[in-house]
Amino acid sequence: MEKIFRNLAFSSASLVFVILIGIFITLFLASKDSIDEFGLGFIVNPNWNTEISLSNPNANMDMDMDMDDSSASDDMMMLDDEDDMPAEADTMLFDEDVKDTFTEYGGLVPIVGTLLSTIIALVFALPIAMGIAVFLAEIAPKNIAYPIGIAIELLAAIPSIIFGMWGLYYFAPIVADLVGGYQVSLLTAGLVLGVMILPFMAAITRDSMNTTPDVLKESAYAMGATKFEVIKDIIFPYSKVGIIGSIILALGRALGETMAVAFLIGSIFTLPSSITDPTISIPVAMANNFGEAAGLGESSLFYLALILFIISFAIISIAKLYFLRGAK
Amino acid sequence: MPVMNIQDFSFTYPNVSHPSLKNINMKIRKNKITALIGPSGCGKSTLLRSMNRIHDLYPGNRYEGTIDLLNDSTQKMENILDIKKENEFIELRQRVGMIFQKPTPFPMSIFDNVAYGLKIAGIKNKSELAGRVEQALKDGALWKEVNDRLDKSAMGLSGGQQQRLCIARAVAVKPEVILFDEPTSALDPISTGAIEELLVELKKDVSIAIVTHNMQQASRISDYTAFMYLGDLIEFDKTESIFLNPKEKQTEDYITGRFG
Amino acid sequence: MRLLINKIVLGLSTLSALIGLGFLAWILITLFIKGLGSFHFSLFLNDLIDGGLRNLIVGQFILAGIAAAIGIPLGMVAGIYLQEYGRSRYAGLIRNLSDIMMSAPSIVIGAFVYAIVVVPSGGTSGFAGAIALSIMMLPIVINTTDNMLSLVPRELREAGIALGASKYRVILDIVIKAAKVGIMTGILLAFARIIGETAPLLFTSETSNYFSLDLSESFPSLTVSIYDLANEPEESSRDLAWAASFILTVLVLTINLTGRYFTRNKKR
């Protein structure tokens, strides 16, 4: 009996390993067609679902416009980017001489969209989250910090789809009024993503700050330090590693977030020329195109998923293994 | 001559009805070591922590009575319980330093630890900082051990060295009084001996109040001793009198080890 | 000067806390106004095809419930392995991988289940959705169990062993009971998290306008339908999406608060 239970426990734990390896292998196999076809050049190729005439690769662009947002359709022909097409993709094009057109998929636009929206979210959320964390850990008296802390944690639990809806119908119009540009854009998507990771980031940063021993703070106050000096010279250095780990963890969340971004980024495969332009991110590309995609298109979506999985795996590993080691 | 005069002092923690300290009357004398002894929970640390009002980091405490601190420039006694403004708190804490039970090195280099108090007090001149850090480390009897690794993290020092570093850090800002809250309870006997020697050396420059639960320590190094029990100050006198000729029965019982 | 800087920084910090809370209050108030405005009890009686939400709410609960039925026992037993049996490097590896899996993009998990379940079985199904959610839930339950068991004092285990009980009996009868409240809280929080998930369901269960208990077909999902409804041009669809969001949020927060209430009682 003991032995059975032990083996059962071992198998369940190993399931984690199996699933992670399974995800990796499955994504790889499912994207194999696309990997074979486009190679690593996929990452820097800005075209998605673009038919290219083999005789003249620069003509006959047909962007996929399957989103119902028609407001942003004029300025998206990025013909000049065509010259940047990597050499290996070119050679592959000419290998194929059966058809005279060729549908090309490249991941640059969603990759750039994912990274930029995450960066905007971080730039926006980081200072506010730090402020909230400092407020909760050091400024507010306990009887205020406690309920506010719970409120912040509860808000981190609100489903992301709700942030998306609120962002689209209430937040984006105001942002667009203030800075101009489209309501669905990299900027509004990034900002809503920022609002979404804000409570998460604030809560774990506060937890890191709270690990600073009271006596260490007291001994700085006992030297006549001001609160700000204690925060800057004692608490931040002491909990630095934990705070950085928390930020990276929030970054990992932002990278893989689908629903909050899906409402706002515009879902068009075009490189944004300014941050108020619509574009697309990897999770949104998957969410909106998976249903209709087939063949090389579906394989390319899996390729994107593989890229996203590797990026977030790497980022979270760094956060966990390097920064949050032993911070239990 | 007293640098600190505590009169009719009572202290109550927040959300507690009865006071933790009742009607304390005692003095901290200049260039002397005053020991506070008594069983755990007697209020000795609470009293010590009132002397630089570090209690006020957490709101809701109630003070009664007075704690006068000698102002060196005017030679007048000023009541530290009147302090309300932040800059006055900062000034108080620069004048009354504190050493804690466990060493509290800040997460920075040895040099920066000692220079920290000086920097926040507004000293920017590099050579002056270097000179005062060196002097403070010498005062803290640590200079010989660390002068070749001042830029290394203070976390790498041993417990005893860390505690002497904290003393050097407190001494660097030239306080009038230093409060020691069981400074050797986390240390081995050799490090404890080193710190005791250091305290005796330091009293040439500062007045010292020390909380200790180690009666031998109190008798070895202190000039005056206060015995406290359950929030009351039972007896306060010269150390010899307390240990050789206590007036109160409770004091005698405690120092002869009959309770506590 | 120092005091001035101090004041400014503390002021900015408090201000940012207010900004943060302001945003969050804005979201909640919007949700309440829009949600309550379109809320009606008949929503619980009709299916989506008749303008109600009944099938979606039931469907979401069934999906999350099956996911919990798969994820909780597996996760708990795996957590027990990590804390009670695994002293090896392998256990350390699994612990780290489980942490990583907890933060893996949910849409990728959806894509994984699409590839291994939806494609072979020929179409989206409630079962695929439940599997995707259970994969989301597994690492959270492992993490909770692992952490909570680590808080149980060693003496308790030794006392059990000293009485002559076998290790697994000690674990199941004593250790788990001692950590029960903490684990329950963790599981409730995990449930609250997966019941609000959308991305892993998008192409696994999809959603359906009709009431269904058949897990082999596309299955009604509240969250996926919110996404669909919110993107429709008609005002009435969007109102329905708001009402659904309101119900979903109340649900998630209630489960979440219930979990916290347990731990709070325990601390006292």
CSV table of N, CA and C in Angstrom, one decimal, chain B residues 1-5 30 67-80 83 88 91-92 95-96 176-177:
chain,number,residue,atom,x,y,z
B,1,MET,N,26.7,64.2,36.9
B,1,MET,CA,25.8,65.2,36.2
B,1,MET,C,24.9,64.4,35.2
B,2,PRO,N,23.6,64.5,35.3
B,2,PRO,CA,22.8,63.7,34.4
B,2,PRO,C,22.7,64.3,33.0
B,3,VAL,N,22.7,63.5,31.9
B,3,VAL,CA,22.4,63.9,30.6
B,3,VAL,C,20.9,63.7,30.3
B,4,MET,N,20.4,62.7,31.0
B,4,MET,CA,19.0,62.4,30.8
B,4,MET,C,18.3,62.2,32.1
B,5,ASN,N,17.2,62.8,32.3
B,5,ASN,CA,16.5,62.8,33.6
B,5,ASN,C,15.1,62.3,33.3
B,30,LYS,N,26.3,61.5,32.9
B,30,LYS,CA,27.3,61.8,31.9
B,30,LYS,C,28.5,60.9,32.0
B,67,ILE,N,10.9,63.1,30.0
B,67,ILE,CA,12.2,62.6,29.8
B,67,ILE,C,13.0,63.8,29.3
B,68,ASP,N,13.9,64.3,30.2
B,68,ASP,CA,14.7,65.5,29.8
B,68,ASP,C,16.0,65.1,29.3
B,69,LEU,N,16.4,65.7,28.2
B,69,LEU,CA,17.7,65.5,27.6
B,69,LEU,C,18.5,66.8,27.7
B,70,LEU,N,19.8,66.6,28.1
B,70,LEU,CA,20.6,67.8,28.3
B,70,LEU,C,21.0,68.4,26.9
B,71,ASN,N,20.7,69.6,26.7
B,71,ASN,CA,21.2,70.3,25.4
B,71,ASN,C,22.6,70.8,25.7
B,72,ASP,N,23.6,70.3,25.0
B,72,ASP,CA,25.0,70.6,25.2
B,72,ASP,C,25.3,72.1,25.0
B,73,SER,N,24.7,72.7,24.0
B,73,SER,CA,25.0,74.1,23.7
B,73,SER,C,24.4,75.0,24.8
B,74,THR,N,23.2,74.8,25.2
B,74,THR,CA,22.6,75.7,26.1
B,74,THR,C,22.7,75.3,27.6
B,75,GLN,N,23.1,74.0,27.8
B,75,GLN,CA,23.2,73.4,29.1
B,75,GLN,C,21.8,73.4,29.8
B,76,LYS,N,20.8,73.4,29.0
B,76,LYS,CA,19.4,73.3,29.5
B,76,LYS,C,18.9,71.9,29.3
B,77,MET,N,18.0,71.4,30.2
B,77,MET,CA,17.3,70.2,30.0
B,77,MET,C,16.1,70.4,29.1
B,78,GLU,N,15.9,69.6,28.1
B,78,GLU,CA,14.7,69.7,27.3
B,78,GLU,C,13.9,68.4,27.3
B,79,ASN,N,12.6,68.5,27.4
B,79,ASN,CA,11.8,67.3,27.4
B,79,ASN,C,11.6,66.7,26.0
B,80,ILE,N,12.1,65.4,25.8
B,80,ILE,CA,12.0,64.8,24.5
B,80,ILE,C,10.6,64.3,24.2
B,83,ILE,N,8.5,66.3,21.7
B,83,ILE,CA,8.8,66.3,20.3
B,83,ILE,C,7.6,65.9,19.4
B,88,GLU,N,12.7,67.3,14.4
B,88,GLU,CA,13.1,67.2,15.8
B,88,GLU,C,13.4,65.7,16.1
B,91,GLU,N,16.7,64.9,14.7
B,91,GLU,CA,17.8,65.5,15.6
B,91,GLU,C,18.0,64.6,16.8
B,92,LEU,N,16.9,64.3,17.5
B,92,LEU,CA,16.9,63.5,18.7
B,92,LEU,C,17.7,62.2,18.4
B,95,ARG,N,21.3,62.5,18.2
B,95,ARG,CA,21.9,62.8,19.5
B,95,ARG,C,21.9,61.6,20.4
B,96,VAL,N,20.9,60.7,20.2
B,96,VAL,CA,20.7,59.5,21.1
B,96,VAL,C,20.8,58.3,20.1
B,176,GLU,N,25.3,62.0,21.9
B,176,GLU,CA,25.6,62.3,23.3
B,176,GLU,C,25.4,61.0,24.2
B,177,VAL,N,24.3,60.3,23.8
B,177,VAL,CA,24.0,59.1,24.5
B,177,VAL,C,23.9,57.9,23.5
